[in-house]
């Protein structure tokens, strides 16, 4: 009885009545056309003509069902009333003709079946009530009712059984039609292969942006915490002997925390909008670049007490501002991550070289990386040893080395002498370079720790910018 008269069955019946109501404008239009075609009669007064108008309405319904907006409207109604799990339905308007054809088939089926159920629900229950009440109401017994073998005057006490049978037939028909529509709903309104591909691409884009935000948070906050810790440690050690250095360190701490709070607010604000950046394809917050922010990064890092030598060669143009924005942004983050590692784990001065050059070979050009007998491994690059860079294109090269011991004040490392190649920061740097078609390598090299990154500045970098 639950399947026939329960809450789900009643909702499905409402869904079918809704389909019948939606069919009425088509039916009224076609019944006028059918009546006019047979001599100007009223088709509603003739059951055959009404059925003909109903049949003519179905192709018209199918044609209007090809509209892309039919599917989301049908999905909303079916999800609410058919008792089918919502994840089995496609989202959004139908774009391909295959999806529109399936939505049209559902639209025609829903309205066609709904009209039949509506007609049966409207016409038969009153007749069933009359049959059930016929033996008990004398006025009804005076009215002859004949249905095939049944005659109300000859068999008045059989009428209630016939009335009950009519009601049962209406319930069974409505329940069966509802079950049929519920079974076909995910088949006709479910996602097509194109819908699944689009959903997968959307999820991939969402994941890519989330990973990007995670890298931004890691690089900005991680570097700031490392720098502030080392700056405060260095200032504490010389608090009584070098007040000028202490003032410089405190100013650097203030500037670092202010900038980092701004970046953190921007990223968290973006995450709050639409529950993640990928949800609406929103852009990323403005990030620091090599052209605009490198000098400040070096100044704040030097305030920790670690000597940093920076040699910069922007190339013939002599201007970092000519770099593609995405290359400048990613280069800044890679330098920032390299300095973070040097400040946390190094014990000597840092040597940084940034230059624009014309690519002419592989990783082996700078000290044996990727050559037989070379001492390092690319960090997260995913390329085999012996990888060759494209020749003849302009590229940005970043090389950072850190002596394990040397003269001058040394910062208090978080883990003295400990260096790793598997941290998230180096992995993030490798991912940043890979987005532009470049590579990052990090590891021991000739008695030093070295980070080397090569970023192409040609088509790869610019196509990466467009893909954002």
mmCIF file of N, CA and C in Angstrom, residues 357-371 386-397 437-439 441 452-456:
data_model
loop_
_atom_site.group_PDB
_atom_site.id
_atom_site.type_symbol
_atom_site.label_atom_id
_atom_site.label_comp_id
_atom_site.label_asym_id
_atom_site.label_seq_id
_atom_site.Cartn_x
_atom_site.Cartn_y
_atom_site.Cartn_z
ATOM 1 N N UNK A 357 68.653 35.037 -20.325
ATOM 2 C CA UNK A 357 69.633 34.564 -21.307
ATOM 3 C C UNK A 357 68.902 33.875 -22.442
ATOM 4 N N UNK A 358 69.638 33.588 -23.488
ATOM 5 C CA UNK A 358 69.094 32.836 -24.609
ATOM 6 C C UNK A 358 69.400 31.370 -24.374
ATOM 7 N N UNK A 359 68.353 30.536 -24.300
ATOM 8 C CA UNK A 359 68.548 29.124 -24.021
ATOM 9 C C UNK A 359 69.340 28.462 -25.124
ATOM 10 N N UNK A 360 70.329 27.667 -24.715
ATOM 11 C CA UNK A 360 71.154 27.029 -25.730
ATOM 12 C C UNK A 360 71.468 25.595 -25.420
ATOM 13 N N UNK A 361 70.863 25.019 -24.417
ATOM 14 C CA UNK A 361 71.202 23.629 -24.101
ATOM 15 C C UNK A 361 70.375 23.099 -22.979
ATOM 16 N N UNK A 362 70.868 22.034 -22.371
ATOM 17 C CA UNK A 362 70.104 21.353 -21.342
ATOM 18 C C UNK A 362 70.549 21.751 -19.957
ATOM 19 N N UNK A 363 70.077 20.984 -18.979
ATOM 20 C CA UNK A 363 70.415 21.251 -17.589
ATOM 21 C C UNK A 363 71.924 21.131 -17.357
ATOM 22 N N UNK A 364 72.633 20.421 -18.230
ATOM 23 C CA UNK A 364 74.054 20.236 -18.037
ATOM 24 C C UNK A 364 74.865 21.493 -18.259
ATOM 25 N N UNK A 365 74.266 22.593 -18.767
ATOM 26 C CA UNK A 365 75.045 23.794 -19.060
ATOM 27 C C UNK A 365 75.600 24.452 -17.809
ATOM 28 N N UNK A 366 74.963 24.239 -16.679
ATOM 29 C CA UNK A 366 75.360 24.973 -15.472
ATOM 30 C C UNK A 366 75.838 24.015 -14.400
ATOM 31 N N UNK A 367 76.976 23.420 -14.608
ATOM 32 C CA UNK A 367 77.594 22.694 -13.517
ATOM 33 C C UNK A 367 77.282 21.237 -13.454
ATOM 34 N N UNK A 368 76.903 20.605 -14.543
ATOM 35 C CA UNK A 368 76.826 19.156 -14.544
ATOM 36 C C UNK A 368 75.496 18.566 -14.189
ATOM 37 N N UNK A 369 74.461 19.376 -13.965
ATOM 38 C CA UNK A 369 73.144 18.819 -13.638
ATOM 39 C C UNK A 369 72.601 18.073 -14.844
ATOM 40 N N UNK A 370 72.138 16.871 -14.631
ATOM 41 C CA UNK A 370 71.556 16.083 -15.705
ATOM 42 C C UNK A 370 72.588 15.379 -16.547
ATOM 43 N N UNK A 371 73.886 15.546 -16.266
ATOM 44 C CA UNK A 371 74.927 14.847 -16.988
ATOM 45 C C UNK A 371 75.350 13.622 -16.193
ATOM 46 N N UNK A 386 69.188 14.223 -18.369
ATOM 47 C CA UNK A 386 69.557 14.492 -19.739
ATOM 48 C C UNK A 386 68.527 15.315 -20.477
ATOM 49 N N UNK A 387 67.519 15.845 -19.740
ATOM 50 C CA UNK A 387 66.483 16.684 -20.369
ATOM 51 C C UNK A 387 67.134 17.863 -21.092
ATOM 52 N N UNK A 388 66.703 18.139 -22.314
ATOM 53 C CA UNK A 388 67.249 19.230 -23.113
ATOM 54 C C UNK A 388 66.220 20.340 -23.247
ATOM 55 N N UNK A 389 66.614 21.557 -22.925
ATOM 56 C CA UNK A 389 65.738 22.707 -23.107
ATOM 57 C C UNK A 389 65.684 23.097 -24.579
ATOM 58 N N UNK A 390 64.610 23.678 -25.034
ATOM 59 C CA UNK A 390 64.571 24.188 -26.399
ATOM 60 C C UNK A 390 65.660 25.234 -26.613
ATOM 61 N N UNK A 391 66.247 25.217 -27.790
ATOM 62 C CA UNK A 391 67.356 26.125 -28.071
ATOM 63 C C UNK A 391 66.840 27.405 -28.736
ATOM 64 N N UNK A 392 67.569 28.478 -28.457
ATOM 65 C CA UNK A 392 67.346 29.714 -29.189
ATOM 66 C C UNK A 392 66.230 30.579 -28.669
ATOM 67 N N UNK A 393 65.595 30.270 -27.521
ATOM 68 C CA UNK A 393 64.540 31.125 -27.004
ATOM 69 C C UNK A 393 65.028 31.804 -25.729
ATOM 70 N N UNK A 394 64.386 32.916 -25.406
ATOM 71 C CA UNK A 394 64.786 33.677 -24.223
ATOM 72 C C UNK A 394 64.197 33.030 -22.983
ATOM 73 N N UNK A 395 64.988 32.990 -21.907
ATOM 74 C CA UNK A 395 64.526 32.344 -20.682
ATOM 75 C C UNK A 395 65.135 33.040 -19.477
ATOM 76 N N UNK A 396 64.443 32.913 -18.363
ATOM 77 C CA UNK A 396 64.890 33.485 -17.094
ATOM 78 C C UNK A 396 65.524 32.381 -16.271
ATOM 79 N N UNK A 397 66.748 32.605 -15.808
ATOM 80 C CA UNK A 397 67.457 31.610 -15.007
ATOM 81 C C UNK A 397 67.684 32.168 -13.605
ATOM 82 N N UNK A 437 56.340 25.704 -18.519
ATOM 83 C CA UNK A 437 57.185 24.894 -19.374
ATOM 84 C C UNK A 437 58.630 24.861 -18.923
ATOM 85 N N UNK A 438 58.918 25.289 -17.688
ATOM 86 C CA UNK A 438 60.274 25.287 -17.160
ATOM 87 C C UNK A 438 60.500 24.175 -16.160
ATOM 88 N N UNK A 439 61.623 24.258 -15.446
ATOM 89 C CA UNK A 439 61.983 23.254 -14.458
ATOM 90 C C UNK A 439 62.688 23.891 -13.279
ATOM 91 N N UNK A 441 65.409 22.575 -10.037
ATOM 92 C CA UNK A 441 66.221 21.522 -9.456
ATOM 93 C C UNK A 441 66.809 22.037 -8.159
ATOM 94 N N UNK A 452 68.208 25.817 -8.653
ATOM 95 C CA UNK A 452 68.278 26.393 -9.990
ATOM 96 C C UNK A 452 66.916 26.254 -10.659
ATOM 97 N N UNK A 453 66.445 27.347 -11.228
ATOM 98 C CA UNK A 453 65.170 27.344 -11.945
ATOM 99 C C UNK A 453 65.379 28.006 -13.304
ATOM 100 N N UNK A 454 64.751 27.447 -14.314
ATOM 101 C CA UNK A 454 64.776 28.022 -15.656
ATOM 102 C C UNK A 454 63.337 28.171 -16.133
ATOM 103 N N UNK A 455 62.944 29.391 -16.469
ATOM 104 C CA UNK A 455 61.577 29.687 -16.908
ATOM 105 C C UNK A 455 61.626 30.263 -18.315
ATOM 106 N N UNK A 456 60.957 29.645 -19.277
ATOM 107 C CA UNK A 456 60.923 30.222 -20.631
ATOM 108 C C UNK A 456 60.123 31.516 -20.644
#
